[in-house]
PDB file of C-alpha atoms in Angstrom:
ATOM      1  CA  MET A   1       0.000   0.000   0.000  1.00  0.00           C
ATOM      2  CA  MET A   2       1.254   3.450  -0.824  1.00  0.00           C
ATOM      3  CA  ASN A   3       0.844   5.887   2.051  1.00  0.00           C
ATOM      4  CA  GLN A   4       1.116   9.645   1.469  1.00  0.00           C
ATOM      5  CA  SER A   5       2.455  11.341   4.538  1.00  0.00           C
ATOM      6  CA  THR A   6       5.357  13.395   5.800  1.00  0.00           C
ATOM      7  CA  PRO A   7       6.486  14.222   9.317  1.00  0.00           C
ATOM      8  CA  ILE A   8       5.010  17.547  10.388  1.00  0.00           C
ATOM      9  CA  ILE A   9       7.606  20.170   9.608  1.00  0.00           C
ATOM     10  CA  ASN A  10       6.104  23.530  10.427  1.00  0.00           C
ATOM     11  CA  HIS A  11       8.706  25.998   9.215  1.00  0.00           C
ATOM     12  CA  TYR A  12       8.575  29.790   9.339  1.00  0.00           C
ATOM     13  CA  VAL A  13      11.330  32.191   8.458  1.00  0.00           C
ATOM     14  CA  ALA A  14      11.076  35.879   9.247  1.00  0.00           C
ATOM     15  CA  LEU A  15      13.160  38.855   8.242  1.00  0.00           C
ATOM     16  CA  VAL A  16      12.533  41.882  10.411  1.00  0.00           C
ATOM     17  CA  LYS A  17      13.891  45.385  10.029  1.00  0.00           C
ATOM     18  CA  VAL A  18      13.872  47.542  13.126  1.00  0.00           C
ATOM     19  CA  SER A  19      15.109  51.101  13.492  1.00  0.00           C
ATOM     20  CA  SER A  20      17.881  50.053  15.864  1.00  0.00           C
ATOM     21  CA  PHE A  21      19.009  46.955  17.693  1.00  0.00           C
ATOM     22  CA  GLU A  22      21.764  46.612  20.251  1.00  0.00           C
ATOM     23  CA  ASN A  23      24.539  44.026  19.954  1.00  0.00           C
ATOM     24  CA  CYS A  24      23.536  42.304  23.165  1.00  0.00           C
ATOM     25  CA  LEU A  25      22.913  38.599  23.755  1.00  0.00           C
ATOM     26  CA  ASN A  26      20.411  39.370  26.477  1.00  0.00           C
ATOM     27  CA  SER A  27      18.234  41.277  24.019  1.00  0.00           C
ATOM     28  CA  VAL A  28      18.304  38.388  21.561  1.00  0.00           C
ATOM     29  CA  GLU A  29      17.456  35.914  24.339  1.00  0.00           C
ATOM     30  CA  LYS A  30      14.504  38.060  25.377  1.00  0.00           C
ATOM     31  CA  ILE A  31      13.123  37.834  21.840  1.00  0.00           C
ATOM     32  CA  ALA A  32      13.682  34.088  21.582  1.00  0.00           C
ATOM     33  CA  ASN A  33      12.277  33.430  25.066  1.00  0.00           C
ATOM     34  CA  SER A  34       9.171  35.454  24.319  1.00  0.00           C
ATOM     35  CA  ILE A  35       8.539  33.519  21.099  1.00  0.00           C
ATOM     36  CA  ALA A  36       9.157  30.213  22.861  1.00  0.00           C
ATOM     37  CA  THR A  37       6.792  31.079  25.694  1.00  0.00           C
ATOM     38  CA  ASP A  38       4.010  32.397  23.474  1.00  0.00           C
ATOM     39  CA  LEU A  39       4.172  29.395  21.157  1.00  0.00           C
ATOM     40  CA  ASN A  40       4.445  26.934  24.026  1.00  0.00           C
ATOM     41  CA  LEU A  41       7.844  25.649  22.931  1.00  0.00           C
ATOM     42  CA  ASN A  42      10.060  23.623  25.212  1.00  0.00           C
ATOM     43  CA  ILE A  43      13.754  24.588  25.161  1.00  0.00           C
ATOM     44  CA  VAL A  44      16.114  21.667  25.718  1.00  0.00           C
ATOM     45  CA  LYS A  45      19.454  23.214  24.732  1.00  0.00           C
ATOM     46  CA  LYS A  46      20.903  26.620  23.927  1.00  0.00           C
ATOM     47  CA  ALA A  47      23.877  27.696  21.871  1.00  0.00           C
ATOM     48  CA  SER A  48      24.972  31.185  20.978  1.00  0.00           C
ATOM     49  CA  HIS A  49      27.784  32.915  19.199  1.00  0.00           C
ATOM     50  CA  MET A  50      28.821  36.543  19.153  1.00  0.00           C
ATOM     51  CA  PHE A  51      30.471  37.603  15.933  1.00  0.00           C
ATOM     52  CA  GLU A  52      33.172  40.214  15.575  1.00  0.00           C
ATOM     53  CA  PRO A  53      32.734  43.142  15.410  1.00  0.00           C
ATOM     54  CA  GLN A  54      29.008  42.519  15.935  1.00  0.00           C
ATOM     55  CA  GLY A  55      26.146  40.181  15.203  1.00  0.00           C
ATOM     56  CA  ILE A  56      24.712  37.378  17.299  1.00  0.00           C
ATOM     57  CA  THR A  57      23.420  33.908  16.533  1.00  0.00           C
ATOM     58  CA  LEU A  58      21.233  32.288  19.149  1.00  0.00           C
ATOM     59  CA  ILE A  59      19.951  28.770  18.691  1.00  0.00           C
ATOM     60  CA  TYR A  60      17.492  26.904  20.874  1.00  0.00           C
ATOM     61  CA  VAL A  61      17.083  23.205  20.362  1.00  0.00           C
ATOM     62  CA  LEU A  62      13.439  22.541  21.153  1.00  0.00           C
ATOM     63  CA  SER A  63      11.718  19.334  22.101  1.00  0.00           C
ATOM     64  CA  GLN A  64       9.681  20.220  18.994  1.00  0.00           C
ATOM     65  CA  SER A  65      12.692  21.133  16.797  1.00  0.00           C
ATOM     66  CA  HIS A  66      14.556  24.473  16.704  1.00  0.00           C
ATOM     67  CA  LEU A  67      14.345  28.236  17.023  1.00  0.00           C
ATOM     68  CA  MET A  68      17.169  30.327  15.694  1.00  0.00           C
ATOM     69  CA  VAL A  69      17.669  34.086  15.823  1.00  0.00           C
ATOM     70  CA  HIS A  70      20.414  35.876  13.890  1.00  0.00           C
ATOM     71  CA  THR A  71      20.952  39.592  14.260  1.00  0.00           C
ATOM     72  CA  TRP A  72      22.790  42.253  12.323  1.00  0.00           C
ATOM     73  CA  PRO A  73      22.706  45.110  14.835  1.00  0.00           C
ATOM     74  CA  GLU A  74      24.517  47.462  12.458  1.00  0.00           C
ATOM     75  CA  LEU A  75      21.611  47.139  10.036  1.00  0.00           C
ATOM     76  CA  GLY A  76      18.789  46.667  12.514  1.00  0.00           C
ATOM     77  CA  VAL A  77      18.049  43.279  10.961  1.00  0.00           C
ATOM     78  CA  ILE A  78      16.688  40.283  12.856  1.00  0.00           C
ATOM     79  CA  HIS A  79      16.285  36.916  11.146  1.00  0.00           C
ATOM     80  CA  VAL A  80      14.212  34.200  12.771  1.00  0.00           C
ATOM     81  CA  ASP A  81      14.088  30.559  11.716  1.00  0.00           C
ATOM     82  CA  LEU A  82      11.538  28.391  13.525  1.00  0.00           C
ATOM     83  CA  ILE A  83      10.898  24.733  12.849  1.00  0.00           C
ATOM     84  CA  THR A  84       8.394  22.774  14.896  1.00  0.00           C
ATOM     85  CA  CYS A  85       7.075  19.267  14.465  1.00  0.00           C
ATOM     86  CA  SER A  86       3.623  20.344  15.576  1.00  0.00           C
ATOM     87  CA  TYR A  87       1.407  22.941  13.952  1.00  0.00           C
ATOM     88  CA  ARG A  88       1.421  26.675  14.695  1.00  0.00           C
ATOM     89  CA  SER A  89      -0.453  29.016  12.365  1.00  0.00           C
ATOM     90  CA  ARG A  90       1.347  31.710  10.459  1.00  0.00           C
ATOM     91  CA  GLU A  91      -0.923  34.324  12.064  1.00  0.00           C
ATOM     92  CA  LYS A  92       0.013  33.071  15.520  1.00  0.00           C
ATOM     93  CA  PHE A  93       3.706  33.115  14.643  1.00  0.00           C
ATOM     94  CA  GLU A  94       3.455  36.690  13.360  1.00  0.00           C
ATOM     95  CA  LYS A  95       1.549  37.790  16.447  1.00  0.00           C
ATOM     96  CA  CYS A  96       4.155  36.211  18.746  1.00  0.00           C
ATOM     97  CA  LEU A  97       6.994  37.723  16.752  1.00  0.00           C
ATOM     98  CA  LYS A  98       5.493  41.190  17.072  1.00  0.00           C
ATOM     99  CA  HIS A  99       4.954  40.611  20.776  1.00  0.00           C
ATOM    100  CA  ALA A 100       8.587  39.519  21.156  1.00  0.00           C
ATOM    101  CA  LEU A 101       9.676  42.718  19.418  1.00  0.00           C
ATOM    102  CA  ASN A 102       7.490  44.903  21.582  1.00  0.00           C
ATOM    103  CA  GLY A 103       9.494  48.016  22.410  1.00  0.00           C
ATOM    104  CA  HIS A 104      11.380  47.987  19.109  1.00  0.00           C
ATOM    105  CA  ALA A 105      10.315  50.284  16.272  1.00  0.00           C
ATOM    106  CA  ILE A 106       9.528  47.805  13.488  1.00  0.00           C
ATOM    107  CA  ASP A 107      10.090  49.075   9.963  1.00  0.00           C
ATOM    108  CA  SER A 108       9.060  45.873   8.191  1.00  0.00           C
ATOM    109  CA  ILE A 109       8.348  42.191   8.739  1.00  0.00           C
ATOM    110  CA  GLN A 110       8.514  39.546   6.031  1.00  0.00           C
ATOM    111  CA  ILE A 111       7.470  35.991   6.823  1.00  0.00           C
ATOM    112  CA  LYS A 112       7.858  32.883   4.675  1.00  0.00           C
ATOM    113  CA  SER A 113       6.247  29.542   5.278  1.00  0.00           C
ATOM    114  CA  ILE A 114       8.331  26.663   3.932  1.00  0.00           C
ATOM    115  CA  GLU A 115       6.335  23.733   2.641  1.00  0.00           C
ATOM    116  CA  PHE A 116       7.371  20.552   0.888  1.00  0.00           C
ATOM    117  CA  ASP A 117       5.441  18.071  -1.163  1.00  0.00           C
ATOM    118  CA  LYS A 118       4.173  15.043   0.711  1.00  0.00           C
ATOM    119  CA  LEU A 119       6.480  12.062   0.701  1.00  0.00           C
ATOM    120  CA  ASP A 120       5.542   8.606  -0.515  1.00  0.00           C
ATOM    121  CA  TYR A 121       5.950   5.635   1.744  1.00  0.00           C
ATOM    122  CA  ASN A 122       5.568   2.035   0.807  1.00  0.00           C
ATOM    123  CA  ASP A 123       4.006   0.119   3.650  1.00  0.00           C
TER     124      ASP A 123
ATOM    125  CA  MET B   1      19.548  58.687   0.115  1.00  0.00           C
ATOM    126  CA  MET B   2      17.636  55.451  -0.011  1.00  0.00           C
ATOM    127  CA  ASN B   3      19.912  52.442  -0.198  1.00  0.00           C
ATOM    128  CA  GLN B   4      18.534  49.058  -1.246  1.00  0.00           C
ATOM    129  CA  SER B   5      20.442  46.291   0.403  1.00  0.00           C
ATOM    130  CA  THR B   6      20.020  43.370   2.766  1.00  0.00           C
ATOM    131  CA  PRO B   7      22.570  41.268   4.587  1.00  0.00           C
ATOM    132  CA  ILE B   8      23.373  38.186   2.545  1.00  0.00           C
ATOM    133  CA  ILE B   9      21.139  35.426   3.852  1.00  0.00           C
ATOM    134  CA  ASN B  10      21.734  32.378   1.698  1.00  0.00           C
ATOM    135  CA  HIS B  11      19.123  29.914   2.914  1.00  0.00           C
ATOM    136  CA  TYR B  12      18.478  26.385   1.665  1.00  0.00           C
ATOM    137  CA  VAL B  13      16.135  23.833   3.137  1.00  0.00           C
ATOM    138  CA  ALA B  14      16.162  20.225   2.002  1.00  0.00           C
ATOM    139  CA  LEU B  15      13.835  17.331   2.668  1.00  0.00           C
ATOM    140  CA  VAL B  16      15.378  13.988   1.823  1.00  0.00           C
ATOM    141  CA  LYS B  17      13.760  10.577   1.852  1.00  0.00           C
ATOM    142  CA  VAL B  18      16.104   7.617   2.109  1.00  0.00           C
ATOM    143  CA  SER B  19      15.207   3.951   2.227  1.00  0.00           C
ATOM    144  CA  SER B  20      16.533   3.595   5.770  1.00  0.00           C
ATOM    145  CA  PHE B  21      18.424   5.669   8.296  1.00  0.00           C
ATOM    146  CA  GLU B  22      19.778   4.610  11.662  1.00  0.00           C
ATOM    147  CA  ASN B  23      19.027   6.504  14.865  1.00  0.00           C
ATOM    148  CA  CYS B  24      22.665   7.331  15.480  1.00  0.00           C
ATOM    149  CA  LEU B  25      24.230  10.718  16.236  1.00  0.00           C
ATOM    150  CA  ASN B  26      27.456   9.695  14.561  1.00  0.00           C
ATOM    151  CA  SER B  27      25.634   9.148  11.262  1.00  0.00           C
ATOM    152  CA  VAL B  28      24.012  12.573  11.474  1.00  0.00           C
ATOM    153  CA  GLU B  29      27.341  14.188  12.311  1.00  0.00           C
ATOM    154  CA  LYS B  30      28.950  12.513   9.303  1.00  0.00           C
ATOM    155  CA  ILE B  31      26.323  14.105   7.057  1.00  0.00           C
ATOM    156  CA  ALA B  32      26.683  17.535   8.634  1.00  0.00           C
ATOM    157  CA  ASN B  33      30.494  17.371   8.626  1.00  0.00           C
ATOM    158  CA  SER B  34      30.540  16.384   4.974  1.00  0.00           C
ATOM    159  CA  ILE B  35      28.289  19.314   4.022  1.00  0.00           C
ATOM    160  CA  ALA B  36      30.362  21.699   6.141  1.00  0.00           C
ATOM    161  CA  THR B  37      33.621  20.525   4.590  1.00  0.00           C
ATOM    162  CA  ASP B  38      32.375  20.576   1.008  1.00  0.00           C
ATOM    163  CA  LEU B  39      30.864  24.049   1.381  1.00  0.00           C
ATOM    164  CA  ASN B  40      33.891  25.387   3.247  1.00  0.00           C
ATOM    165  CA  LEU B  41      31.898  26.184   6.381  1.00  0.00           C
ATOM    166  CA  ASN B  42      33.564  26.890   9.699  1.00  0.00           C
ATOM    167  CA  ILE B  43      31.926  25.214  12.721  1.00  0.00           C
ATOM    168  CA  VAL B  44      32.163  27.251  15.927  1.00  0.00           C
ATOM    169  CA  LYS B  45      29.683  25.404  18.152  1.00  0.00           C
ATOM    170  CA  LYS B  46      27.690  22.193  18.167  1.00  0.00           C
ATOM    171  CA  ALA B  47      24.483  21.193  19.908  1.00  0.00           C
ATOM    172  CA  SER B  48      22.536  18.002  19.545  1.00  0.00           C
ATOM    173  CA  HIS B  49      19.515  16.345  21.003  1.00  0.00           C
ATOM    174  CA  MET B  50      18.309  12.768  20.807  1.00  0.00           C
ATOM    175  CA  PHE B  51      14.556  12.437  20.991  1.00  0.00           C
ATOM    176  CA  GLU B  52      12.653   9.547  22.527  1.00  0.00           C
ATOM    177  CA  PRO B  53      12.027   6.978  21.182  1.00  0.00           C
ATOM    178  CA  GLN B  54      14.039   8.177  18.177  1.00  0.00           C
ATOM    179  CA  GLY B  55      14.942  11.195  16.085  1.00  0.00           C
ATOM    180  CA  ILE B  56      17.984  13.440  16.276  1.00  0.00           C
ATOM    181  CA  THR B  57      18.515  17.175  15.956  1.00  0.00           C
ATOM    182  CA  LEU B  58      22.044  18.333  15.274  1.00  0.00           C
ATOM    183  CA  ILE B  59      22.860  22.017  15.059  1.00  0.00           C
ATOM    184  CA  TYR B  60      26.146  23.593  14.090  1.00  0.00           C
ATOM    185  CA  VAL B  61      26.642  27.278  14.695  1.00  0.00           C
ATOM    186  CA  LEU B  62      28.864  28.415  11.853  1.00  0.00           C
ATOM    187  CA  SER B  63      31.061  31.474  11.583  1.00  0.00           C
ATOM    188  CA  GLN B  64      28.818  32.040   8.545  1.00  0.00           C
ATOM    189  CA  SER B  65      25.504  31.220  10.307  1.00  0.00           C
ATOM    190  CA  HIS B  66      24.022  27.754  10.934  1.00  0.00           C
ATOM    191  CA  LEU B  67      23.584  24.213   9.660  1.00  0.00           C
ATOM    192  CA  MET B  68      20.867  22.082  11.155  1.00  0.00           C
ATOM    193  CA  VAL B  69      19.995  18.444  10.496  1.00  0.00           C
ATOM    194  CA  HIS B  70      16.832  16.804  11.832  1.00  0.00           C
ATOM    195  CA  THR B  71      16.184  13.134  11.289  1.00  0.00           C
ATOM    196  CA  TRP B  72      13.160  10.874  11.537  1.00  0.00           C
ATOM    197  CA  PRO B  73      14.861   7.455  11.345  1.00  0.00           C
ATOM    198  CA  GLU B  74      11.523   5.624  11.541  1.00  0.00           C
ATOM    199  CA  LEU B  75      10.498   7.302   8.273  1.00  0.00           C
ATOM    200  CA  GLY B  76      13.897   7.557   6.613  1.00  0.00           C
ATOM    201  CA  VAL B  77      13.499  11.344   6.538  1.00  0.00           C
ATOM    202  CA  ILE B  78      16.362  13.828   6.797  1.00  0.00           C
ATOM    203  CA  HIS B  79      15.693  17.556   6.960  1.00  0.00           C
ATOM    204  CA  VAL B  80      18.521  20.026   6.422  1.00  0.00           C
ATOM    205  CA  ASP B  81      18.386  23.763   7.110  1.00  0.00           C
ATOM    206  CA  LEU B  82      21.442  25.753   6.027  1.00  0.00           C
ATOM    207  CA  ILE B  83      21.852  29.482   6.374  1.00  0.00           C
ATOM    208  CA  THR B  84      25.048  31.202   5.351  1.00  0.00           C
ATOM    209  CA  CYS B  85      25.901  34.868   5.091  1.00  0.00           C
ATOM    210  CA  SER B  86      27.973  34.264   1.988  1.00  0.00           C
ATOM    211  CA  TYR B  87      26.785  32.832  -1.303  1.00  0.00           C
ATOM    212  CA  ARG B  88      26.649  29.150  -2.198  1.00  0.00           C
ATOM    213  CA  SER B  89      24.769  28.097  -5.320  1.00  0.00           C
ATOM    214  CA  ARG B  90      21.787  25.799  -5.104  1.00  0.00           C
ATOM    215  CA  GLU B  91      23.533  23.382  -7.469  1.00  0.00           C
ATOM    216  CA  LYS B  92      26.561  23.267  -5.206  1.00  0.00           C
ATOM    217  CA  PHE B  93      24.364  22.704  -2.147  1.00  0.00           C
ATOM    218  CA  GLU B  94      22.541  19.845  -3.859  1.00  0.00           C
ATOM    219  CA  LYS B  95      25.813  18.282  -4.989  1.00  0.00           C
ATOM    220  CA  CYS B  96      27.246  18.477  -1.458  1.00  0.00           C
ATOM    221  CA  LEU B  97      24.055  17.077   0.026  1.00  0.00           C
ATOM    222  CA  LYS B  98      24.177  14.089  -2.309  1.00  0.00           C
ATOM    223  CA  HIS B  99      27.837  13.605  -1.492  1.00  0.00           C
ATOM    224  CA  ALA B 100      27.037  13.710   2.240  1.00  0.00           C
ATOM    225  CA  LEU B 101      24.374  11.047   1.706  1.00  0.00           C
ATOM    226  CA  ASN B 102      26.676   8.826  -0.281  1.00  0.00           C
ATOM    227  CA  GLY B 103      26.004   5.273   0.816  1.00  0.00           C
ATOM    228  CA  HIS B 104      22.317   5.907   1.528  1.00  0.00           C
ATOM    229  CA  ALA B 105      19.698   4.870  -1.005  1.00  0.00           C
ATOM    230  CA  ILE B 106      18.008   8.196  -1.793  1.00  0.00           C
ATOM    231  CA  ASP B 107      14.329   7.987  -2.743  1.00  0.00           C
ATOM    232  CA  SER B 108      13.806  11.731  -3.209  1.00  0.00           C
ATOM    233  CA  ILE B 109      15.364  15.117  -2.559  1.00  0.00           C
ATOM    234  CA  GLN B 110      13.423  18.373  -2.404  1.00  0.00           C
ATOM    235  CA  ILE B 111      15.295  21.643  -2.010  1.00  0.00           C
ATOM    236  CA  LYS B 112      13.876  25.103  -1.350  1.00  0.00           C
ATOM    237  CA  SER B 113      15.748  28.360  -1.596  1.00  0.00           C
ATOM    238  CA  ILE B 114      14.358  30.993   0.783  1.00  0.00           C
ATOM    239  CA  GLU B 115      14.586  34.533  -0.498  1.00  0.00           C
ATOM    240  CA  PHE B 116      13.280  37.804   0.897  1.00  0.00           C
ATOM    241  CA  ASP B 117      12.685  41.156  -0.714  1.00  0.00           C
ATOM    242  CA  LYS B 118      15.479  43.648  -0.349  1.00  0.00           C
ATOM    243  CA  LEU B 119      15.246  45.925   2.646  1.00  0.00           C
ATOM    244  CA  ASP B 120      15.212  49.691   2.465  1.00  0.00           C
ATOM    245  CA  TYR B 121      17.724  51.694   4.408  1.00  0.00           C
ATOM    246  CA  ASN B 122      17.767  55.438   4.835  1.00  0.00           C
ATOM    247  CA  ASP B 123      21.310  56.731   4.856  1.00  0.00           C
TER     248      ASP B 123
END
């Protein structure tokens, strides 16, 4: 029997432009923590890297997959990559992202939803 | 003056179906290391998580951004998320991915390139 299914891979990528953003890990963690809390995500591991002269990558391994935030403080650019193996709507993701960025003057937000064709399995 | 530019965010996502894949961190690391070597990526940090009863997430923080591999061994599914802040062609990524999976019987490969509109900056 041919079965059409794929593991749930709920993948959103966001590119946000804010008027200014400090080169501070704590600020990036606040954003990631807010998103994780609002979307009910469980953080199991954290890794971060501070680039020279600036820029931060913060990665949370989730029990549902991963949340990654990259920042370019010199440009006011924040890039978010969220993969979960359970469904969250795009509207909910956008709402949580805006909530996480509360206090920052947002110039623009672009969000992409990444979807693949279903895979075939032979049972 | 209005300047149209965006940080380089070279983003590929791949969904690969193989006939079988073992639930083994070493196998996932071999794939990620092969991709990193072939694409000349510099690994600065690693994080991994083994899910119960199976499934592995491996994340490399790169000096160029991140490489993430999720696996669903029970389905033979491998999901790769690569972001770099310098350009790699889609053809090169696909070639390196196939090289990394050398030895696995590949049923299908889907690759997406994630691109955003340019951002506006006021100088």
